[in-house]
């Protein structure tokens, strides 16, 4: 988004939403060595009919290269594309289904970057999300 002239949007979300909430939710677990001081925002697109602009129907289980991730559903009408969460990497719950989130336009979700998660198959329509990875470069990762 920074390359599109939307760095102000990334900065606003980071400074006024992600950092303050993360201090309360993740200070002792994901950020015990410092505050979040870096962010990278991008758009993710999924489609029931993949093409060059929306190349995916789903996203396999993975973790993010971040301490805390923001995921905002920004639109279109779609079915499927749920977020499934598995136990935190490095814990006894790793690899066990922990829950599922159904994205809704205009709603956001924060989660630990080491939280194993996936996007299930979009069965109709197009799903778009604003994703922001955040890190604590001043702390020990």
PDB file of C-alpha atoms in Angstrom:
ATOM      1  CA  UNK A   1       0.000   0.000   0.000  1.00  0.00           C
ATOM      2  CA  UNK A   2       2.919   2.347   0.646  1.00  0.00           C
ATOM      3  CA  UNK A   3       3.799   2.137  -3.067  1.00  0.00           C
ATOM      4  CA  UNK A   4       0.282   3.308  -3.953  1.00  0.00           C
ATOM      5  CA  UNK A   5       0.509   6.460  -1.848  1.00  0.00           C
ATOM      6  CA  UNK A   6      -1.484   4.936   1.009  1.00  0.00           C
ATOM      7  CA  UNK A   7       1.246   4.918   3.653  1.00  0.00           C
ATOM      8  CA  UNK A   8      -0.937   7.299   5.677  1.00  0.00           C
ATOM      9  CA  UNK A   9      -3.553   4.535   5.971  1.00  0.00           C
ATOM     10  CA  UNK A  10      -0.963   2.001   7.130  1.00  0.00           C
ATOM     11  CA  UNK A  11       0.424   4.525   9.629  1.00  0.00           C
ATOM     12  CA  UNK A  12      -3.027   5.425  10.961  1.00  0.00           C
ATOM     13  CA  UNK A  13      -4.046   1.792  11.506  1.00  0.00           C
ATOM     14  CA  UNK A  14      -0.668   0.944  13.007  1.00  0.00           C
ATOM     15  CA  UNK A  15      -0.395   3.878  15.422  1.00  0.00           C
ATOM     16  CA  UNK A  16      -4.040   4.269  16.474  1.00  0.00           C
ATOM     17  CA  UNK A  17      -5.326   0.694  16.353  1.00  0.00           C
ATOM     18  CA  UNK A  18      -2.738  -2.089  16.206  1.00  0.00           C
ATOM     19  CA  UNK A  19      -0.063  -0.778  18.610  1.00  0.00           C
ATOM     20  CA  UNK A  20      -2.396   0.264  21.474  1.00  0.00           C
ATOM     21  CA  UNK A  21      -4.517  -2.892  21.335  1.00  0.00           C
ATOM     22  CA  UNK A  22      -1.458  -5.135  20.963  1.00  0.00           C
ATOM     23  CA  UNK A  23       0.113  -3.607  24.077  1.00  0.00           C
ATOM     24  CA  UNK A  24      -2.854  -4.913  26.071  1.00  0.00           C
ATOM     25  CA  UNK A  25      -3.316  -8.268  24.358  1.00  0.00           C
ATOM     26  CA  UNK A  26       0.226  -9.362  23.520  1.00  0.00           C
ATOM     27  CA  UNK A  27       2.702  -7.481  25.752  1.00  0.00           C
ATOM     28  CA  UNK A  28       3.569 -10.585  27.804  1.00  0.00           C
ATOM     29  CA  UNK A  29       3.535 -13.125  24.971  1.00  0.00           C
ATOM     30  CA  UNK A  30       4.469 -11.727  21.554  1.00  0.00           C
ATOM     31  CA  UNK A  31       6.116  -8.427  22.540  1.00  0.00           C
ATOM     32  CA  UNK A  32       7.742  -9.029  25.927  1.00  0.00           C
ATOM     33  CA  UNK A  33      10.993  -7.434  24.762  1.00  0.00           C
ATOM     34  CA  UNK A  34       9.650  -4.226  23.250  1.00  0.00           C
ATOM     35  CA  UNK A  35       6.932  -2.294  21.489  1.00  0.00           C
ATOM     36  CA  UNK A  36       5.841  -2.789  17.893  1.00  0.00           C
ATOM     37  CA  UNK A  37       7.910  -0.453  15.736  1.00  0.00           C
ATOM     38  CA  UNK A  38       7.546  -1.743  12.146  1.00  0.00           C
ATOM     39  CA  UNK A  39       4.624  -2.523   9.859  1.00  0.00           C
ATOM     40  CA  UNK A  40       3.971  -3.802   6.351  1.00  0.00           C
ATOM     41  CA  UNK A  41       0.472  -3.593   4.887  1.00  0.00           C
ATOM     42  CA  UNK A  42      -0.779  -5.282   1.740  1.00  0.00           C
ATOM     43  CA  UNK A  43      -3.958  -6.509   0.060  1.00  0.00           C
ATOM     44  CA  UNK A  44      -4.800 -10.196  -0.259  1.00  0.00           C
ATOM     45  CA  UNK A  45      -7.347 -11.382  -2.821  1.00  0.00           C
ATOM     46  CA  UNK A  46      -9.110 -14.732  -3.139  1.00  0.00           C
ATOM     47  CA  UNK A  47     -11.663 -15.778  -5.725  1.00  0.00           C
ATOM     48  CA  UNK A  48     -13.953 -18.664  -6.562  1.00  0.00           C
ATOM     49  CA  UNK A  49     -12.784 -18.038 -10.158  1.00  0.00           C
ATOM     50  CA  UNK A  50      -9.021 -17.358  -9.868  1.00  0.00           C
ATOM     51  CA  UNK A  51      -7.334 -15.159 -12.489  1.00  0.00           C
ATOM     52  CA  UNK A  52      -4.197 -13.057 -12.819  1.00  0.00           C
ATOM     53  CA  UNK A  53      -5.570 -10.349 -10.474  1.00  0.00           C
ATOM     54  CA  UNK A  54      -7.037 -12.738  -7.886  1.00  0.00           C
ATOM     55  CA  UNK A  55      -4.837 -15.825  -8.217  1.00  0.00           C
ATOM     56  CA  UNK A  56      -5.957 -17.843  -5.193  1.00  0.00           C
ATOM     57  CA  UNK A  57      -9.044 -19.699  -4.015  1.00  0.00           C
ATOM     58  CA  UNK A  58      -7.524 -20.444  -0.603  1.00  0.00           C
ATOM     59  CA  UNK A  59      -4.348 -20.135   1.431  1.00  0.00           C
ATOM     60  CA  UNK A  60      -2.694 -23.186   2.990  1.00  0.00           C
ATOM     61  CA  UNK A  61      -1.931 -23.344   6.730  1.00  0.00           C
ATOM     62  CA  UNK A  62       0.948 -21.012   7.584  1.00  0.00           C
ATOM     63  CA  UNK A  63       2.317 -18.585  10.159  1.00  0.00           C
ATOM     64  CA  UNK A  64       3.204 -14.961   9.485  1.00  0.00           C
ATOM     65  CA  UNK A  65       6.624 -13.317   9.704  1.00  0.00           C
ATOM     66  CA  UNK A  66       5.256 -10.934  12.337  1.00  0.00           C
ATOM     67  CA  UNK A  67       4.683 -10.576  16.057  1.00  0.00           C
ATOM     68  CA  UNK A  68       1.081  -9.418  15.508  1.00  0.00           C
ATOM     69  CA  UNK A  69      -1.066  -9.498  12.343  1.00  0.00           C
ATOM     70  CA  UNK A  70      -4.087  -7.330  11.508  1.00  0.00           C
ATOM     71  CA  UNK A  71      -6.615  -8.813   9.062  1.00  0.00           C
ATOM     72  CA  UNK A  72      -9.420  -6.500   7.840  1.00  0.00           C
ATOM     73  CA  UNK A  73     -12.136  -7.810   5.511  1.00  0.00           C
ATOM     74  CA  UNK A  74     -12.557  -4.984   2.991  1.00  0.00           C
ATOM     75  CA  UNK A  75     -15.086  -6.311   0.684  1.00  0.00           C
ATOM     76  CA  UNK A  76     -17.114  -7.846  -1.968  1.00  0.00           C
ATOM     77  CA  UNK A  77     -19.723 -10.541  -1.614  1.00  0.00           C
ATOM     78  CA  UNK A  78     -18.301 -14.031  -1.142  1.00  0.00           C
ATOM     79  CA  UNK A  79     -18.947 -17.407   0.424  1.00  0.00           C
ATOM     80  CA  UNK A  80     -16.271 -19.566   2.016  1.00  0.00           C
ATOM     81  CA  UNK A  81     -12.914 -17.955   2.723  1.00  0.00           C
ATOM     82  CA  UNK A  82     -13.111 -18.560   6.458  1.00  0.00           C
ATOM     83  CA  UNK A  83     -10.073 -18.220   8.670  1.00  0.00           C
ATOM     84  CA  UNK A  84      -9.251 -21.396  10.520  1.00  0.00           C
ATOM     85  CA  UNK A  85      -6.857 -21.118  13.441  1.00  0.00           C
ATOM     86  CA  UNK A  86      -4.655 -23.855  14.851  1.00  0.00           C
ATOM     87  CA  UNK A  87      -2.658 -23.865  18.081  1.00  0.00           C
ATOM     88  CA  UNK A  88       0.274 -21.501  18.531  1.00  0.00           C
ATOM     89  CA  UNK A  89       3.559 -22.674  17.068  1.00  0.00           C
ATOM     90  CA  UNK A  90       5.823 -23.784  19.897  1.00  0.00           C
ATOM     91  CA  UNK A  91       3.022 -24.772  22.302  1.00  0.00           C
ATOM     92  CA  UNK A  92       1.291 -28.036  23.219  1.00  0.00           C
ATOM     93  CA  UNK A  93      -1.727 -26.898  21.151  1.00  0.00           C
ATOM     94  CA  UNK A  94       0.320 -26.565  17.943  1.00  0.00           C
ATOM     95  CA  UNK A  95      -1.403 -28.383  15.088  1.00  0.00           C
ATOM     96  CA  UNK A  96      -4.775 -28.685  16.863  1.00  0.00           C
ATOM     97  CA  UNK A  97      -7.801 -26.791  15.533  1.00  0.00           C
ATOM     98  CA  UNK A  98      -8.441 -23.856  17.886  1.00  0.00           C
ATOM     99  CA  UNK A  99     -11.327 -22.127  16.103  1.00  0.00           C
ATOM    100  CA  UNK A 100     -12.751 -20.524  13.019  1.00  0.00           C
ATOM    101  CA  UNK A 101     -13.555 -16.918  12.103  1.00  0.00           C
ATOM    102  CA  UNK A 102     -16.057 -15.898   9.429  1.00  0.00           C
ATOM    103  CA  UNK A 103     -14.851 -12.625   7.866  1.00  0.00           C
ATOM    104  CA  UNK A 104     -17.419  -9.846   7.512  1.00  0.00           C
ATOM    105  CA  UNK A 105     -16.927  -6.664   5.539  1.00  0.00           C
ATOM    106  CA  UNK A 106     -15.576  -3.883   7.738  1.00  0.00           C
ATOM    107  CA  UNK A 107     -14.568  -6.176  10.621  1.00  0.00           C
ATOM    108  CA  UNK A 108     -10.996  -6.700  11.747  1.00  0.00           C
ATOM    109  CA  UNK A 109      -9.111  -9.421  13.557  1.00  0.00           C
ATOM    110  CA  UNK A 110      -5.762  -9.284  15.386  1.00  0.00           C
ATOM    111  CA  UNK A 111      -3.771 -12.457  15.953  1.00  0.00           C
ATOM    112  CA  UNK A 112      -0.288 -13.545  16.904  1.00  0.00           C
ATOM    113  CA  UNK A 113       1.956 -14.013  13.876  1.00  0.00           C
ATOM    114  CA  UNK A 114       2.989 -17.445  15.159  1.00  0.00           C
ATOM    115  CA  UNK A 115      -0.660 -18.545  15.199  1.00  0.00           C
ATOM    116  CA  UNK A 116      -0.989 -21.244  12.539  1.00  0.00           C
ATOM    117  CA  UNK A 117      -3.905 -20.279  10.282  1.00  0.00           C
ATOM    118  CA  UNK A 118      -5.363 -20.777   6.823  1.00  0.00           C
ATOM    119  CA  UNK A 119      -7.972 -19.294   4.499  1.00  0.00           C
ATOM    120  CA  UNK A 120     -10.482 -21.928   3.395  1.00  0.00           C
ATOM    121  CA  UNK A 121     -11.632 -22.135  -0.231  1.00  0.00           C
ATOM    122  CA  UNK A 122     -13.755 -19.265  -1.522  1.00  0.00           C
ATOM    123  CA  UNK A 123     -16.741 -21.043  -3.111  1.00  0.00           C
ATOM    124  CA  UNK A 124     -18.401 -17.992  -4.700  1.00  0.00           C
ATOM    125  CA  UNK A 125     -17.484 -14.355  -5.240  1.00  0.00           C
ATOM    126  CA  UNK A 126     -14.281 -12.537  -4.391  1.00  0.00           C
ATOM    127  CA  UNK A 127     -12.764 -11.992  -0.944  1.00  0.00           C
ATOM    128  CA  UNK A 128     -10.399  -9.089  -0.246  1.00  0.00           C
ATOM    129  CA  UNK A 129      -8.462  -8.382   2.933  1.00  0.00           C
ATOM    130  CA  UNK A 130      -6.119  -5.680   4.151  1.00  0.00           C
ATOM    131  CA  UNK A 131      -3.306  -7.474   5.963  1.00  0.00           C
ATOM    132  CA  UNK A 132      -0.769  -5.736   8.191  1.00  0.00           C
ATOM    133  CA  UNK A 133       2.230  -7.555   9.598  1.00  0.00           C
ATOM    134  CA  UNK A 134       3.835  -5.816  12.567  1.00  0.00           C
ATOM    135  CA  UNK A 135       7.143  -6.429  14.309  1.00  0.00           C
ATOM    136  CA  UNK A 136       9.214  -5.351  17.247  1.00  0.00           C
ATOM    137  CA  UNK A 137      12.659  -4.756  15.786  1.00  0.00           C
ATOM    138  CA  UNK A 138      13.843  -3.106  19.018  1.00  0.00           C
ATOM    139  CA  UNK A 139      13.051  -6.264  21.008  1.00  0.00           C
ATOM    140  CA  UNK A 140      14.572  -9.699  20.693  1.00  0.00           C
ATOM    141  CA  UNK A 141      12.659 -11.813  18.190  1.00  0.00           C
TER     142      UNK A 141
END
